[in-house]
Coordinates of C-alpha atoms (C1' of nucleotides) in Angstrom, one line a residue:
Chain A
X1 CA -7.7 -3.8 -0.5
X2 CA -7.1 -4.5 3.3
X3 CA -3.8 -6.3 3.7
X4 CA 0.0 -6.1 2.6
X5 CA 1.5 -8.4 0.8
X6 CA 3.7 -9.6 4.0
X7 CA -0.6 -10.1 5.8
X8 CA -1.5 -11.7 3.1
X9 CA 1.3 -14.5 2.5
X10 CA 0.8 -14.7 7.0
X11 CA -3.2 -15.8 6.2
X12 CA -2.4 -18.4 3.5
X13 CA 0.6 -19.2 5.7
X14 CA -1.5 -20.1 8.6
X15 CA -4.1 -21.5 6.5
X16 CA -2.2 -23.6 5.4
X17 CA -1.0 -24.8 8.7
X18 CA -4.6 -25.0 10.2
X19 CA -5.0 -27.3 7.4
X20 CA -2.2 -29.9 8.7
X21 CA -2.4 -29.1 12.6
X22 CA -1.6 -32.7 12.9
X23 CA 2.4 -32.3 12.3
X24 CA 5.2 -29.3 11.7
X25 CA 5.7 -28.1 8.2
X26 CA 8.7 -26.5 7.0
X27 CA 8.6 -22.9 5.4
X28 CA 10.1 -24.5 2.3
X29 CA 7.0 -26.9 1.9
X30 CA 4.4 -24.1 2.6
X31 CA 6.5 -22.0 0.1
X32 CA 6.1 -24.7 -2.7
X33 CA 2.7 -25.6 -1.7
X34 CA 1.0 -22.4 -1.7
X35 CA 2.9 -20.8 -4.2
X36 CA 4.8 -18.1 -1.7
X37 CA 8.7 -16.5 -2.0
X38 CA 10.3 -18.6 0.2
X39 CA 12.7 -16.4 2.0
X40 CA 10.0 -13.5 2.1
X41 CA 7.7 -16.1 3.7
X42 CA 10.7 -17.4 6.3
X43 CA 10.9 -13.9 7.5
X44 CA 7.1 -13.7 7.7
X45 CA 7.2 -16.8 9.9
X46 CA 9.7 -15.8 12.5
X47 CA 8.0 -12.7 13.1
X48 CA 4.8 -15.2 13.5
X49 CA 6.7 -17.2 15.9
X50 CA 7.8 -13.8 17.8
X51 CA 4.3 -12.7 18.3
X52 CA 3.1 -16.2 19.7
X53 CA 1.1 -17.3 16.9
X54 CA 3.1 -19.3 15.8
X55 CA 5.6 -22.1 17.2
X56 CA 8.6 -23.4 15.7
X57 CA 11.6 -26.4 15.9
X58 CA 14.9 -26.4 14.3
X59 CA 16.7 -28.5 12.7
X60 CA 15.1 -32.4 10.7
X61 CA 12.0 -33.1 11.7
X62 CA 11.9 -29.2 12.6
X63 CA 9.1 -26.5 11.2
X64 CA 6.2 -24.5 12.3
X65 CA 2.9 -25.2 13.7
X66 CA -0.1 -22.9 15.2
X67 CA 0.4 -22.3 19.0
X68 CA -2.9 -22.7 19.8
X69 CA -6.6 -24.1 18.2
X70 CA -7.2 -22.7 14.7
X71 CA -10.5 -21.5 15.9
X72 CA -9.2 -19.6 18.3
X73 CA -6.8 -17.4 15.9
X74 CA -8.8 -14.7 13.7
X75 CA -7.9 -12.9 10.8
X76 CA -8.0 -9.4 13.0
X77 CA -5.1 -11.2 15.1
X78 CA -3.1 -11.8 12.1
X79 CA -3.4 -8.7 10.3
X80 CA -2.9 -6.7 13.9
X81 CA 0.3 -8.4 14.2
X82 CA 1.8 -8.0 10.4
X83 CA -0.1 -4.9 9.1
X84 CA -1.5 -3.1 12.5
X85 CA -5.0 -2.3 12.5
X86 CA -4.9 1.7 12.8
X87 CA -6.2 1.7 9.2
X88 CA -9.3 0.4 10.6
X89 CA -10.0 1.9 13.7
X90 CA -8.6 5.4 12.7
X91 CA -9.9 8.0 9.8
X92 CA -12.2 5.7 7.8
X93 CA -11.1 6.6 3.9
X94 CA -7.4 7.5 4.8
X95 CA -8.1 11.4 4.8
X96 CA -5.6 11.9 7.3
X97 CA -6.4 15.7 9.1
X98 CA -9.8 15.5 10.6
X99 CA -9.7 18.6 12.6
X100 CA -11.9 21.8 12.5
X101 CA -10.2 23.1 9.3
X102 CA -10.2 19.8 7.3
X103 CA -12.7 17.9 9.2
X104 CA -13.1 14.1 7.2
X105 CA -16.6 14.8 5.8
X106 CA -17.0 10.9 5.1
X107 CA -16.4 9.8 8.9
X108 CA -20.1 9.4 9.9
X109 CA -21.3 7.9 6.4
X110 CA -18.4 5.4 5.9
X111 CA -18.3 4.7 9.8
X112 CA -20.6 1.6 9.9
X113 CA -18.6 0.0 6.6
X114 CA -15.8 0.2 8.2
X115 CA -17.2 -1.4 11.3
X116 CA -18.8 -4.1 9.4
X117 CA -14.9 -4.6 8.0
X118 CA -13.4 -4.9 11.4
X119 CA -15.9 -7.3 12.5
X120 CA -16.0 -9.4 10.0
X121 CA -12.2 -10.1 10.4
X122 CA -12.5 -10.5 14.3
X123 CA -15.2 -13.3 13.5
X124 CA -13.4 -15.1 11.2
X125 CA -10.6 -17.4 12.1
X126 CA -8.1 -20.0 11.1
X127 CA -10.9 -22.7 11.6
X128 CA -13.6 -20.7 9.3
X129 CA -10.5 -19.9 6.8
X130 CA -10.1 -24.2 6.0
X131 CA -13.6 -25.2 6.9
X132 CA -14.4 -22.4 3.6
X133 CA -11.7 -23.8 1.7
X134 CA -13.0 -27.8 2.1
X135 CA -16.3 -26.7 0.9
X136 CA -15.1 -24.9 -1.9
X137 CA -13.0 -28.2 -2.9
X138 CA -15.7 -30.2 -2.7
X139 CA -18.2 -27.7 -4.8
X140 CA -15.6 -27.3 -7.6
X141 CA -14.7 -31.4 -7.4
X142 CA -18.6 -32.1 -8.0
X143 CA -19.0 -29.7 -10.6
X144 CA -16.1 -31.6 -12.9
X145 CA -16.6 -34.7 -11.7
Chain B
X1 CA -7.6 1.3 4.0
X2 CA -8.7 2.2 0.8
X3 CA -6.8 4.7 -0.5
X4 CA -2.9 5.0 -1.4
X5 CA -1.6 8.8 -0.5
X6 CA -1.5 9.7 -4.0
X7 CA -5.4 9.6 -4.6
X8 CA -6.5 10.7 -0.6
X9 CA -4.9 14.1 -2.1
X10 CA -6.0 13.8 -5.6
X11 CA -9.5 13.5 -3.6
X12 CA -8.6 16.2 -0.9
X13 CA -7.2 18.7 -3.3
X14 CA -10.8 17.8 -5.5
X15 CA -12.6 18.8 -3.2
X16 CA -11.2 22.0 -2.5
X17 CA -11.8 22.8 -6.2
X18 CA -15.2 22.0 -5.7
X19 CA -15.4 24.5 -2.8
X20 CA -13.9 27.3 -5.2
X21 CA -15.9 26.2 -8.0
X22 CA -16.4 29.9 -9.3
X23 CA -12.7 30.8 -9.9
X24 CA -9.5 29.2 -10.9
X25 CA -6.7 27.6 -7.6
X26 CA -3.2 27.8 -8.1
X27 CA -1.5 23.9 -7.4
X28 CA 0.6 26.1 -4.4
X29 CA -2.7 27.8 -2.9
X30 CA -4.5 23.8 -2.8
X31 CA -1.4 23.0 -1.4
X32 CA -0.9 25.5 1.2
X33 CA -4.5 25.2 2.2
X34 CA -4.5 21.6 2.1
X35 CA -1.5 21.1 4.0
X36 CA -0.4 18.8 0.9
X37 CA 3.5 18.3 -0.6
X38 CA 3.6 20.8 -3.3
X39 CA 5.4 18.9 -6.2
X40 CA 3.6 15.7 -5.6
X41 CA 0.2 17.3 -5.8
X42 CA 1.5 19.0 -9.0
X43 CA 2.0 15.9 -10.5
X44 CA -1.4 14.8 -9.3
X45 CA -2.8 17.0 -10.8
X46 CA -1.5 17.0 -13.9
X47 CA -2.4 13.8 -14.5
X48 CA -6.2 14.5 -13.2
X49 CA -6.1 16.6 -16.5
X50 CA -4.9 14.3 -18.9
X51 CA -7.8 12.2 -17.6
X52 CA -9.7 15.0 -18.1
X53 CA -11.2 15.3 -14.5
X54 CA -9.8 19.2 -14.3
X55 CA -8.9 21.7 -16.4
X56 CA -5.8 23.8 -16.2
X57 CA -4.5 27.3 -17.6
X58 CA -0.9 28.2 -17.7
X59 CA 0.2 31.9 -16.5
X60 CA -1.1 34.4 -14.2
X61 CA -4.6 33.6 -13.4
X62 CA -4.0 30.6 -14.2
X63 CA -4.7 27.0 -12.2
X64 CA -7.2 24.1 -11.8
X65 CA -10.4 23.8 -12.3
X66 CA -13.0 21.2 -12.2
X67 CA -13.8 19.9 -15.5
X68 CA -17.5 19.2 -14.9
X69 CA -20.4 20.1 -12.2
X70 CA -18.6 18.7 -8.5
X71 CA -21.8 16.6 -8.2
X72 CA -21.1 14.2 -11.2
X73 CA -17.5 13.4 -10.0
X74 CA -17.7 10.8 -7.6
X75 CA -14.9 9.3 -5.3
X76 CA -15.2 6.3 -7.3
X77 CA -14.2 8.1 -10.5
X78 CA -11.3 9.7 -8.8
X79 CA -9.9 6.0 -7.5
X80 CA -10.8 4.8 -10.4
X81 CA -7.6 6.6 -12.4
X82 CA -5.3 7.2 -9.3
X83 CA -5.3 4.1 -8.0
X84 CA -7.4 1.7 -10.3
X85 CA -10.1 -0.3 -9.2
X86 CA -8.7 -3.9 -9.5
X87 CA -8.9 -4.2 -5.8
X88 CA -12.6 -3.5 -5.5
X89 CA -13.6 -6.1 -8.1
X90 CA -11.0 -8.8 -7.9
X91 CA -10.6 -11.0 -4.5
X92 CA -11.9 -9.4 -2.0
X93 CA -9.3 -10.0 0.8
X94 CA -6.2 -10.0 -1.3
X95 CA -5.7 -13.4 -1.3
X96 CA -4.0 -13.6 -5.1
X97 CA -4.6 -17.3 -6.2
X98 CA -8.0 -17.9 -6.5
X99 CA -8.4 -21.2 -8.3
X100 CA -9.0 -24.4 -7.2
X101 CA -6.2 -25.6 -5.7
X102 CA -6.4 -22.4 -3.3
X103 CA -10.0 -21.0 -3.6
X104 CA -10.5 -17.6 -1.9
X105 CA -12.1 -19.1 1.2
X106 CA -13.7 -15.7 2.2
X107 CA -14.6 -14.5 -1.7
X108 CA -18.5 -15.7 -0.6
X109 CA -18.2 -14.1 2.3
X110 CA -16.7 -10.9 2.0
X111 CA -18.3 -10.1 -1.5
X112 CA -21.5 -8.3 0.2
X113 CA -19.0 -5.6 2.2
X114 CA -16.8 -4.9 -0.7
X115 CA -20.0 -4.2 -2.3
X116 CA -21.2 -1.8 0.1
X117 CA -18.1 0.2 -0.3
X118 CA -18.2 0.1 -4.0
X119 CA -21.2 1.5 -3.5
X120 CA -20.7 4.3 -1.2
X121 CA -17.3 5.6 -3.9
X122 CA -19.9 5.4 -6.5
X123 CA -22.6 7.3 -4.5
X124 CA -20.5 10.1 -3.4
X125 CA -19.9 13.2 -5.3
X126 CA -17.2 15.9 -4.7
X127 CA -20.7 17.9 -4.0
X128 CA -21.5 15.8 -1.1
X129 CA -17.9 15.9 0.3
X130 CA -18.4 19.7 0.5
X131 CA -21.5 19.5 1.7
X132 CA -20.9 17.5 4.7
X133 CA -17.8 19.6 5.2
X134 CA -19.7 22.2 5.2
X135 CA -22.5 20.5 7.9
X136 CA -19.1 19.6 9.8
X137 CA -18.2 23.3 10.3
X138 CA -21.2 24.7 11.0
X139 CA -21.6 22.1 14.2
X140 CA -18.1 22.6 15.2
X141 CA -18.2 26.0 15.1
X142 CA -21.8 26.1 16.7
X143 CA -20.3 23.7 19.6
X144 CA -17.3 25.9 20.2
X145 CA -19.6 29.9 20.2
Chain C
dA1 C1' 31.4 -36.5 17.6
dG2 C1' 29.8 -35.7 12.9
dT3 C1' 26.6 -34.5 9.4
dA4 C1' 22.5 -33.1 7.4
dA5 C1' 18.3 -30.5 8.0
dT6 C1' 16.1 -26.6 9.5
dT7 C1' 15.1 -22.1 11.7
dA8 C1' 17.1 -17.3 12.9
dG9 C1' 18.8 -13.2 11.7
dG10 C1' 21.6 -9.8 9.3
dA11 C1' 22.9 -7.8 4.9
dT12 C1' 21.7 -6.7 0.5
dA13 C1' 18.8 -6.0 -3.7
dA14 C1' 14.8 -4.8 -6.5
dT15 C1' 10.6 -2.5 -7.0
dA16 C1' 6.9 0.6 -6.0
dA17 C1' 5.3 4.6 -3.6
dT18 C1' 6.1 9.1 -2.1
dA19 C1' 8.3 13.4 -2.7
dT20 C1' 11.4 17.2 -4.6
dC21 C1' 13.9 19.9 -8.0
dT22 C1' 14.8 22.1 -12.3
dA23 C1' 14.2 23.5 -16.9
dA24 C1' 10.9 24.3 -20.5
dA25 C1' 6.5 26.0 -22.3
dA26 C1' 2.5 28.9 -22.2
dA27 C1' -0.1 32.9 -21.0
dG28 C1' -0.9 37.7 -19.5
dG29 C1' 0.6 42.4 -18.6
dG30 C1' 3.6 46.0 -19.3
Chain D
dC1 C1' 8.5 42.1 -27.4
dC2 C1' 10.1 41.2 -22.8
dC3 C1' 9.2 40.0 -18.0
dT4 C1' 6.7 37.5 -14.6
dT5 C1' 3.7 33.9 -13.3
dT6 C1' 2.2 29.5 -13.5
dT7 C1' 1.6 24.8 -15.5
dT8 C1' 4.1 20.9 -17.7
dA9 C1' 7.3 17.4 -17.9
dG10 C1' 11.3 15.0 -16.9
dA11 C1' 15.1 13.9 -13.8
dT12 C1' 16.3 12.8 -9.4
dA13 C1' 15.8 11.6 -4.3
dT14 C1' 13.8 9.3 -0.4
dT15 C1' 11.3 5.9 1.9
dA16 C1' 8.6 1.7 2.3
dT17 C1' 7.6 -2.7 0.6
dT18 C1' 8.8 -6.9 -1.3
dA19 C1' 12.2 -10.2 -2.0
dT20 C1' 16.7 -12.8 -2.0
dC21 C1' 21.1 -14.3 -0.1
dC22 C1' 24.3 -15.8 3.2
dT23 C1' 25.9 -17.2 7.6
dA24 C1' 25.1 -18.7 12.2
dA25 C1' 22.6 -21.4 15.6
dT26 C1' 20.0 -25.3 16.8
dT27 C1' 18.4 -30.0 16.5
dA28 C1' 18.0 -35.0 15.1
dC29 C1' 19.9 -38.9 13.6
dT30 C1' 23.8 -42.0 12.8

DNA sequence: AGTAATTAGGATAATAATATCTAAAAAGGG
DNA sequence: CCCTTTTTAGATATTATTATCCTAATTACT
């Protein structure tokens, strides 16, 4: 509903690195792990690594790792950096000539939606993303336990 | 952000049909006035007919019609057989594997917004399209005399 | 130095979305 | 009944997205 594909693999991605901050991890294990094409996801990292969110290390011992605090990298940067963000800051329903003529009649109405879309995305981060993800382990654990 | 291409002109070219509910619109008249690819809309709308949404008459006078009063098709109805509606009721954020190895860590979250814009697709009818449009024109046009 | 491990990047492939073209079918008007 | 108009439907083209493959470059370890 909100990302590609390509954003989508970059969250878990990342999540997955906020996850194990402590050391590099190779795109092959974060493939494997998290269930992601492998070469798709390589690419996907190097663009990453390109736009600073990312750092990486060649060769053994090499991989990738956040560039900076997990809590300090949001969804919004993410998806600004894979998808862009026009979708959200432009015509809110994707009726593309708002003009005199065609004006977008659902602008107004679907304005504060939108908003609440783009905020909730800025406010959420790498940090939020695992922090989400340990409770939800621990929930389901109890409940079969 | 919501919409692919193919159902913001099934909705645009709706909504001009529910502006000229009293008489029949050639696919090449929505199209000119629309500013919409003529064969692709065709296509649109033919199969807006098979899911019985318009109504269509071959020949001279013929075109497309609305199948039923504009204010009982809503946006969400239109969506619902362009596009589907998978992404409005499955995980919210796209994030595919939702299980507990990799639960949706924003599913909780994010569940109240995609509500809201369920919501507002279901809420809004082809009549209240034209009737903001038509609010819309009256200011602009009030603004620029 | 040599070798294995790993990212980087270019080329290619597959699939889905978007768009066009053409021929056939249906309807109305002469 | 024929001609024109218009939808219908199927084939094709284009573009974007998603995905894979291959080679080069870099690094770590021996």
């Amino acid at each position: 509903m909100i990302y590609s594909k390509e954003c989508e693999y970059a969250i878990r991605a990342m999540t997955y690195l906020a996850q194990h901050a402590d050391r590099r991890c190779m795109a092959k294990e974060i493939a494997e792990k998290e269930n992601l094409p492998q070469h798709f996801l390589s690419k996907i990292l190097q663009t990453l690594v390109r736009e600073k969110l990312l750092e990486s290390a060649k060769g053994p011992k090499g991989g990738f790792q956040l560039s900076k605090p997990a809590k300090t990298i949001t969804l919004y940067h993410i998806k600004k950096f894979v998808d862009g963000v026009d979708d959200l800051n432009e015509c809110a329903v994707g009726l593309t000539k708002c003009n005199d003529e065609m004006p977008c009649p659902l602008h107004d109405d679907f304005k504060p939606i939108r908003e609440k879309v783009k905020n909730y995305l800025k406010s959420t981060s790498l940090a939020d993303m695992t922090k989400a993800l340990d409770n939800k382990k621990k929930i389901s654990k109890a409940a079969s336990g």
